[in-house]
PDB file of C-alpha atoms in Angstrom:
ATOM      1  CA  MET N   1      10.777  23.538 -20.777  1.00 49.00           C
ATOM      2  CA  VAL N   2       7.600  24.625 -19.003  1.00 47.00           C
ATOM      3  CA  GLU N   3       5.613  27.474 -20.441  1.00 54.00           C
ATOM      4  CA  ILE N   4       3.925  29.676 -17.878  1.00 49.00           C
ATOM      5  CA  LYS N   5       0.817  31.380 -19.141  1.00 48.00           C
ATOM      6  CA  THR N   6      -0.595  34.448 -17.451  1.00 48.00           C
ATOM      7  CA  GLN N   7      -3.852  36.169 -18.142  1.00 49.00           C
ATOM      8  CA  THR N   8      -4.866  39.776 -18.010  1.00 53.00           C
ATOM      9  CA  GLY N   9      -7.934  40.756 -16.035  1.00 53.00           C
ATOM     10  CA  THR N  10     -10.157  40.992 -19.129  1.00 59.00           C
ATOM     11  CA  GLU N  11      -9.009  37.595 -20.457  1.00 60.00           C
ATOM     12  CA  ALA N  12      -9.777  35.953 -17.110  1.00 54.00           C
ATOM     13  CA  GLN N  13     -13.229  37.583 -17.036  1.00 56.00           C
ATOM     14  CA  ALA N  14     -13.954  36.417 -20.569  1.00 60.00           C
ATOM     15  CA  GLU N  15     -12.903  32.873 -19.634  1.00 58.00           C
ATOM     16  CA  ARG N  16     -15.125  32.923 -16.528  1.00 55.00           C
ATOM     17  CA  LYS N  17     -18.112  34.044 -18.631  1.00 58.00           C
ATOM     18  CA  SER N  18     -17.556  31.211 -21.104  1.00 57.00           C
ATOM     19  CA  LEU N  19     -17.716  28.599 -18.321  1.00 53.00           C
ATOM     20  CA  PRO N  20     -21.060  27.054 -17.388  1.00 54.00           C
ATOM     21  CA  SER N  21     -22.821  28.645 -14.412  1.00 54.00           C
ATOM     22  CA  GLN N  22     -23.080  25.373 -12.472  1.00 54.00           C
ATOM     23  CA  LYS N  23     -20.012  25.223 -10.249  1.00 52.00           C
ATOM     24  CA  GLY N  24     -20.405  21.500  -9.562  1.00 54.00           C
ATOM     25  CA  THR N  25     -19.770  20.536 -13.189  1.00 67.00           C
ATOM     26  CA  VAL N  26     -16.602  22.579 -13.753  1.00 66.00           C
ATOM     27  CA  PRO N  27     -13.399  21.371 -12.088  1.00 65.00           C
ATOM     28  CA  ILE N  28     -11.749  23.770  -9.689  1.00 61.00           C
ATOM     29  CA  GLU N  29      -8.664  23.959 -11.923  1.00 62.00           C
ATOM     30  CA  LYS N  30     -10.819  25.663 -14.582  1.00 68.00           C
ATOM     31  CA  ARG N  31     -12.647  27.951 -12.167  1.00 65.00           C
ATOM     32  CA  MET N  32      -9.527  29.068 -10.289  1.00 63.00           C
ATOM     33  CA  PRO N  33      -6.477  28.364 -12.466  1.00 65.00           C
ATOM     34  CA  ARG N  34      -3.898  29.929 -10.138  1.00 66.00           C
ATOM     35  CA  ILE N  35      -4.902  28.090  -6.953  1.00 66.00           C
ATOM     36  CA  ILE N  36      -3.085  24.960  -5.839  1.00 67.00           C
ATOM     37  CA  THR N  37      -4.986  22.424  -3.778  1.00 67.00           C
ATOM     38  CA  ALA N  38      -3.267  19.777  -1.699  1.00 70.00           C
ATOM     39  CA  LYS N  39      -3.528  18.069   1.654  1.00 73.00           C
ATOM     40  CA  LEU N  40      -1.381  19.537   4.402  1.00 77.00           C
ATOM     41  CA  ASN N  41       0.360  16.262   5.227  1.00 74.00           C
ATOM     42  CA  GLU N  42       1.239  15.762   1.552  1.00 77.00           C
ATOM     43  CA  LEU N  43       2.780  19.249   1.408  1.00 76.00           C
ATOM     44  CA  ALA N  44       4.757  18.505   4.578  1.00 76.00           C
ATOM     45  CA  ALA N  45       5.904  15.179   3.134  1.00 74.00           C
ATOM     46  CA  LEU N  46       6.956  16.903  -0.083  1.00 75.00           C
ATOM     47  CA  ALA N  47       9.110  19.284   1.954  1.00 72.00           C
ATOM     48  CA  ARG N  48      10.520  16.416   4.033  1.00 74.00           C
ATOM     49  CA  LYS N  49      11.428  14.251   1.068  1.00 72.00           C
ATOM     50  CA  SER N  50      13.145  17.169  -0.621  1.00 75.00           C
ATOM     51  CA  SER N  51      15.274  18.055   2.410  1.00 77.00           C
ATOM     52  CA  LEU N  52      16.544  14.876   4.049  1.00 82.00           C
ATOM     53  CA  TRP N  53      19.290  15.374   6.636  1.00 85.00           C
ATOM     54  CA  PRO N  54      20.982  12.027   7.188  1.00 84.00           C
ATOM     55  CA  LEU N  55      23.052  11.107  10.192  1.00 85.00           C
ATOM     56  CA  GLN N  56      25.872   9.017   8.777  1.00 82.00           C
ATOM     57  CA  PHE N  57      26.864   6.075  10.913  1.00 78.00           C
ATOM     58  CA  GLY N  58      29.790   4.470   9.095  1.00 80.00           C
ATOM     59  CA  LEU N  59      31.110   1.417  10.892  1.00 82.00           C
ATOM     60  CA  ALA N  60      33.261  -0.411   8.327  1.00 82.00           C
ATOM     61  CA  CYS N  61      34.178  -0.594   4.641  1.00 84.00           C
ATOM     62  CA  CYS N  62      30.676   0.408   3.473  1.00 80.00           C
ATOM     63  CA  ALA N  63      31.328   3.826   4.994  1.00 82.00           C
ATOM     64  CA  ILE N  64      33.857   4.554   2.221  1.00 84.00           C
ATOM     65  CA  GLU N  65      31.169   3.970  -0.415  1.00 84.00           C
ATOM     66  CA  MET N  66      28.703   6.075   1.587  1.00 82.00           C
ATOM     67  CA  ILE N  67      31.202   8.940   1.761  1.00 81.00           C
ATOM     68  CA  SER N  68      31.928   8.708  -1.965  1.00 82.00           C
ATOM     69  CA  THR N  69      28.207   9.140  -2.653  1.00 82.00           C
ATOM     70  CA  TYR N  70      28.506  12.686  -1.320  1.00 78.00           C
ATOM     71  CA  MET N  71      31.413  13.572  -3.618  1.00 79.00           C
ATOM     72  CA  SER N  72      31.011  15.605  -6.794  1.00 74.00           C
ATOM     73  CA  HIS N  73      30.712  12.620  -9.146  1.00 77.00           C
ATOM     74  CA  HIS N  74      27.446  11.449  -7.540  1.00 76.00           C
ATOM     75  CA  ASP N  75      26.359  14.631  -5.706  1.00 77.00           C
ATOM     76  CA  LEU N  76      23.469  13.853  -3.376  1.00 78.00           C
ATOM     77  CA  ASP N  77      22.840  17.588  -2.908  1.00 78.00           C
ATOM     78  CA  ARG N  78      20.694  17.588  -6.039  1.00 79.00           C
ATOM     79  CA  PHE N  79      18.207  15.327  -4.205  1.00 78.00           C
ATOM     80  CA  GLY N  80      18.101  17.735  -1.266  1.00 78.00           C
ATOM     81  CA  VAL N  81      20.205  15.418   0.909  1.00 82.00           C
ATOM     82  CA  VAL N  82      22.670  17.242   3.141  1.00 81.00           C
ATOM     83  CA  THR N  83      24.693  15.424   5.806  1.00 81.00           C
ATOM     84  CA  TRP N  84      24.200  16.476   9.376  1.00 78.00           C
ATOM     85  CA  PRO N  85      26.485  15.572  12.280  1.00 81.00           C
ATOM     86  CA  SER N  86      23.882  15.802  15.065  1.00 83.00           C
ATOM     87  CA  PRO N  87      21.123  13.248  15.663  1.00 83.00           C
ATOM     88  CA  ARG N  88      18.908  15.971  17.151  1.00 84.00           C
ATOM     89  CA  GLN N  89      18.358  17.614  13.756  1.00 82.00           C
ATOM     90  CA  SER N  90      18.673  14.549  11.500  1.00 86.00           C
ATOM     91  CA  ASP N  91      15.723  12.660  10.115  1.00 87.00           C
ATOM     92  CA  VAL N  92      17.503   9.775   8.347  1.00 89.00           C
ATOM     93  CA  MET N  93      20.119   7.449   9.807  1.00 90.00           C
ATOM     94  CA  ILE N  94      22.366   5.623   7.349  1.00 89.00           C
ATOM     95  CA  VAL N  95      23.986   2.626   9.035  1.00 89.00           C
ATOM     96  CA  ALA N  96      26.848   1.398   6.865  1.00 88.00           C
ATOM     97  CA  GLY N  97      28.981  -1.517   7.989  1.00 86.00           C
ATOM     98  CA  THR N  98      29.197  -4.293  10.538  1.00 87.00           C
ATOM     99  CA  VAL N  99      27.088  -3.757  13.644  1.00 88.00           C
ATOM    100  CA  VAL N 100      28.692  -5.435  16.662  1.00 89.00           C
ATOM    101  CA  LYS N 101      26.936  -6.075  19.963  1.00 89.00           C
ATOM    102  CA  LYS N 102      29.108  -3.517  21.723  1.00 91.00           C
ATOM    103  CA  MET N 103      28.028  -0.782  19.248  1.00 90.00           C
ATOM    104  CA  ALA N 104      24.295  -1.676  19.254  1.00 90.00           C
ATOM    105  CA  PRO N 105      23.382   0.400  22.357  1.00 92.00           C
ATOM    106  CA  ALA N 106      25.059   3.486  20.835  1.00 91.00           C
ATOM    107  CA  ILE N 107      23.102   3.041  17.607  1.00 90.00           C
ATOM    108  CA  LYS N 108      19.866   2.697  19.559  1.00 92.00           C
ATOM    109  CA  LEU N 109      20.671   5.797  21.646  1.00 92.00           C
ATOM    110  CA  LEU N 110      21.360   7.909  18.547  1.00 90.00           C
ATOM    111  CA  TYR N 111      18.153   6.644  16.944  1.00 91.00           C
ATOM    112  CA  GLU N 112      16.149   7.600  20.027  1.00 91.00           C
ATOM    113  CA  GLN N 113      17.672  11.105  19.989  1.00 90.00           C
ATOM    114  CA  MET N 114      16.412  11.742  16.456  1.00 89.00           C
ATOM    115  CA  PRO N 115      13.151  13.730  16.198  1.00 87.00           C
ATOM    116  CA  TYR N 116      10.017  12.219  14.747  1.00 86.00           C
ATOM    117  CA  PRO N 117       9.501  11.398  11.851  1.00 87.00           C
ATOM    118  CA  LYS N 118      12.697   9.436  11.343  1.00 88.00           C
ATOM    119  CA  TRP N 119      13.859   6.822   8.885  1.00 88.00           C
ATOM    120  CA  VAL N 120      16.734   4.306   8.716  1.00 90.00           C
ATOM    121  CA  ILE N 121      18.718   3.005   5.745  1.00 90.00           C
ATOM    122  CA  ALA N 122      20.779  -0.160   6.299  1.00 90.00           C
ATOM    123  CA  MET N 123      23.669  -0.099   3.833  1.00 90.00           C
ATOM    124  CA  GLY N 124      25.628  -3.223   2.946  1.00 87.00           C
ATOM    125  CA  SER N 125      25.207  -6.894   3.716  1.00 86.00           C
ATOM    126  CA  CYS N 126      26.810  -6.511   7.163  1.00 83.00           C
ATOM    127  CA  ALA N 127      24.233  -3.928   8.251  1.00 85.00           C
ATOM    128  CA  THR N 128      21.339  -5.853   6.724  1.00 85.00           C
ATOM    129  CA  CYS N 129      22.083  -9.438   7.825  1.00 85.00           C
ATOM    130  CA  GLY N 130      25.533  -9.686   9.410  1.00 83.00           C
ATOM    131  CA  GLY N 131      27.346 -10.271   6.120  1.00 81.00           C
ATOM    132  CA  PRO N 132      30.333 -12.604   6.027  1.00 83.00           C
ATOM    133  CA  TYR N 133      30.704 -12.242   9.804  1.00 80.00           C
ATOM    134  CA  GLN N 134      27.258 -13.583  10.697  1.00 78.00           C
ATOM    135  CA  LYS N 135      28.666 -16.652  12.470  1.00 82.00           C
ATOM    136  CA  SER N 136      30.780 -14.469  14.744  1.00 85.00           C
ATOM    137  CA  TYR N 137      29.904 -14.262  18.437  1.00 88.00           C
ATOM    138  CA  SER N 138      29.995 -10.454  18.511  1.00 87.00           C
ATOM    139  CA  VAL N 139      28.118  -9.458  15.338  1.00 88.00           C
ATOM    140  CA  VAL N 140      24.439  -8.464  15.335  1.00 88.00           C
ATOM    141  CA  MET N 141      22.511 -10.232  12.574  1.00 89.00           C
ATOM    142  CA  GLY N 142      21.373  -6.975  11.012  1.00 86.00           C
ATOM    143  CA  VAL N 143      20.690  -3.526  12.411  1.00 89.00           C
ATOM    144  CA  ASP N 144      16.957  -4.283  12.255  1.00 88.00           C
ATOM    145  CA  LYS N 145      17.430  -6.317  15.454  1.00 90.00           C
ATOM    146  CA  VAL N 146      18.288  -3.012  17.206  1.00 91.00           C
ATOM    147  CA  ILE N 147      16.229  -0.323  15.403  1.00 91.00           C
ATOM    148  CA  PRO N 148      13.516  -0.449  12.715  1.00 92.00           C
ATOM    149  CA  VAL N 149      14.851  -0.207   9.151  1.00 91.00           C
ATOM    150  CA  ASP N 150      12.940   1.399   6.282  1.00 90.00           C
ATOM    151  CA  VAL N 151      15.216   0.721   3.291  1.00 91.00           C
ATOM    152  CA  TYR N 152      17.819  -2.008   2.811  1.00 91.00           C
ATOM    153  CA  VAL N 153      20.774  -1.575   0.432  1.00 89.00           C
ATOM    154  CA  PRO N 154      22.303  -4.947  -0.519  1.00 87.00           C
ATOM    155  CA  GLY N 155      25.892  -5.477  -1.564  1.00 85.00           C
ATOM    156  CA  CYS N 156      29.349  -5.950  -0.141  1.00 86.00           C
ATOM    157  CA  PRO N 157      30.123  -3.061  -0.348  1.00 84.00           C
ATOM    158  CA  PRO N 158      27.241  -1.521  -2.290  1.00 86.00           C
ATOM    159  CA  ARG N 159      28.055   1.012  -4.962  1.00 89.00           C
ATOM    160  CA  PRO N 160      27.206   4.700  -4.430  1.00 85.00           C
ATOM    161  CA  GLU N 161      24.493   4.351  -7.063  1.00 87.00           C
ATOM    162  CA  ALA N 162      22.774   1.787  -4.823  1.00 87.00           C
ATOM    163  CA  LEU N 163      22.661   4.283  -1.951  1.00 87.00           C
ATOM    164  CA  MET N 164      21.259   6.915  -4.308  1.00 88.00           C
ATOM    165  CA  GLU N 165      18.585   4.420  -5.365  1.00 89.00           C
ATOM    166  CA  ALA N 166      17.789   3.765  -1.696  1.00 89.00           C
ATOM    167  CA  ILE N 167      17.357   7.475  -1.018  1.00 89.00           C
ATOM    168  CA  ILE N 168      14.995   7.772  -3.982  1.00 88.00           C
ATOM    169  CA  ALA N 169      13.056   4.750  -2.636  1.00 90.00           C
ATOM    170  CA  LEU N 170      12.920   6.416   0.781  1.00 87.00           C
ATOM    171  CA  GLN N 171      11.576   9.618  -0.778  1.00 85.00           C
ATOM    172  CA  GLU N 172       8.854   7.613  -2.511  1.00 87.00           C
ATOM    173  CA  LYS N 173       8.053   5.873   0.776  1.00 88.00           C
ATOM    174  CA  ILE N 174       7.717   9.230   2.553  1.00 83.00           C
ATOM    175  CA  MET N 175       5.159  10.377  -0.031  1.00 83.00           C
ATOM    176  CA  GLN N 176       3.245   7.080   0.157  1.00 85.00           C
ATOM    177  CA  GLU N 177       3.071   7.310   3.960  1.00 81.00           C
ATOM    178  CA  ALA N 178       1.705  10.850   3.661  1.00 80.00           C
ATOM    179  CA  ARG N 179      -1.021   9.718   1.279  1.00 79.00           C
ATOM    180  CA  LYS N 180      -1.986   6.951   3.721  1.00 80.00           C
ATOM    181  CA  GLY N 181      -1.740   9.258   6.740  1.00 72.00           C
ATOM    182  CA  GLY N 182       1.226   7.417   8.260  1.00 60.00           C
ATOM    183  CA  LYS N 183       4.632   8.470   9.616  1.00 60.00           C
ATOM    184  CA  ALA N 184       4.982  11.712   7.630  1.00 47.00           C
ATOM    185  CA  ALA N 185       1.680  13.093   8.875  1.00 45.00           C
TER     186      ALA N 185
END
């Protein structure tokens, strides 16, 4: 439980008088306790990571596990993840299942329709490397041959907990990119 402490005007004045007069030696948190300082791109990244709108692209059996991640037992809503049916408002694409050569142009088109910044999660061994069908003539050896992938989720099919872990890893990546001045800027 977080305790929020407020001060009256006289208490704040008394605290200011007790601080040294040199502003360079006192941290800003002590001088102005109710002011939050942050970089703009870090604030934007914080908002982005807390409100991911994934475009679900279920192609095979991994789609069942992806769908079950959104059910009440796992509940991705608590991470701020809400599914969105349109690529024009989505910022995350979750590719779950076997990517065949005939479907690759559609995946690329949907990815290109997504606004910037955008991220991709490849879910399952078929989406990451072709899976058990990698020797087939029609299977793409991973969705990363078509679009860039940010997070890979291994497994055949991966459990819903693995997708939740991937979303948490993606949220951490969004914050790291903001600190470096990358994609989330």
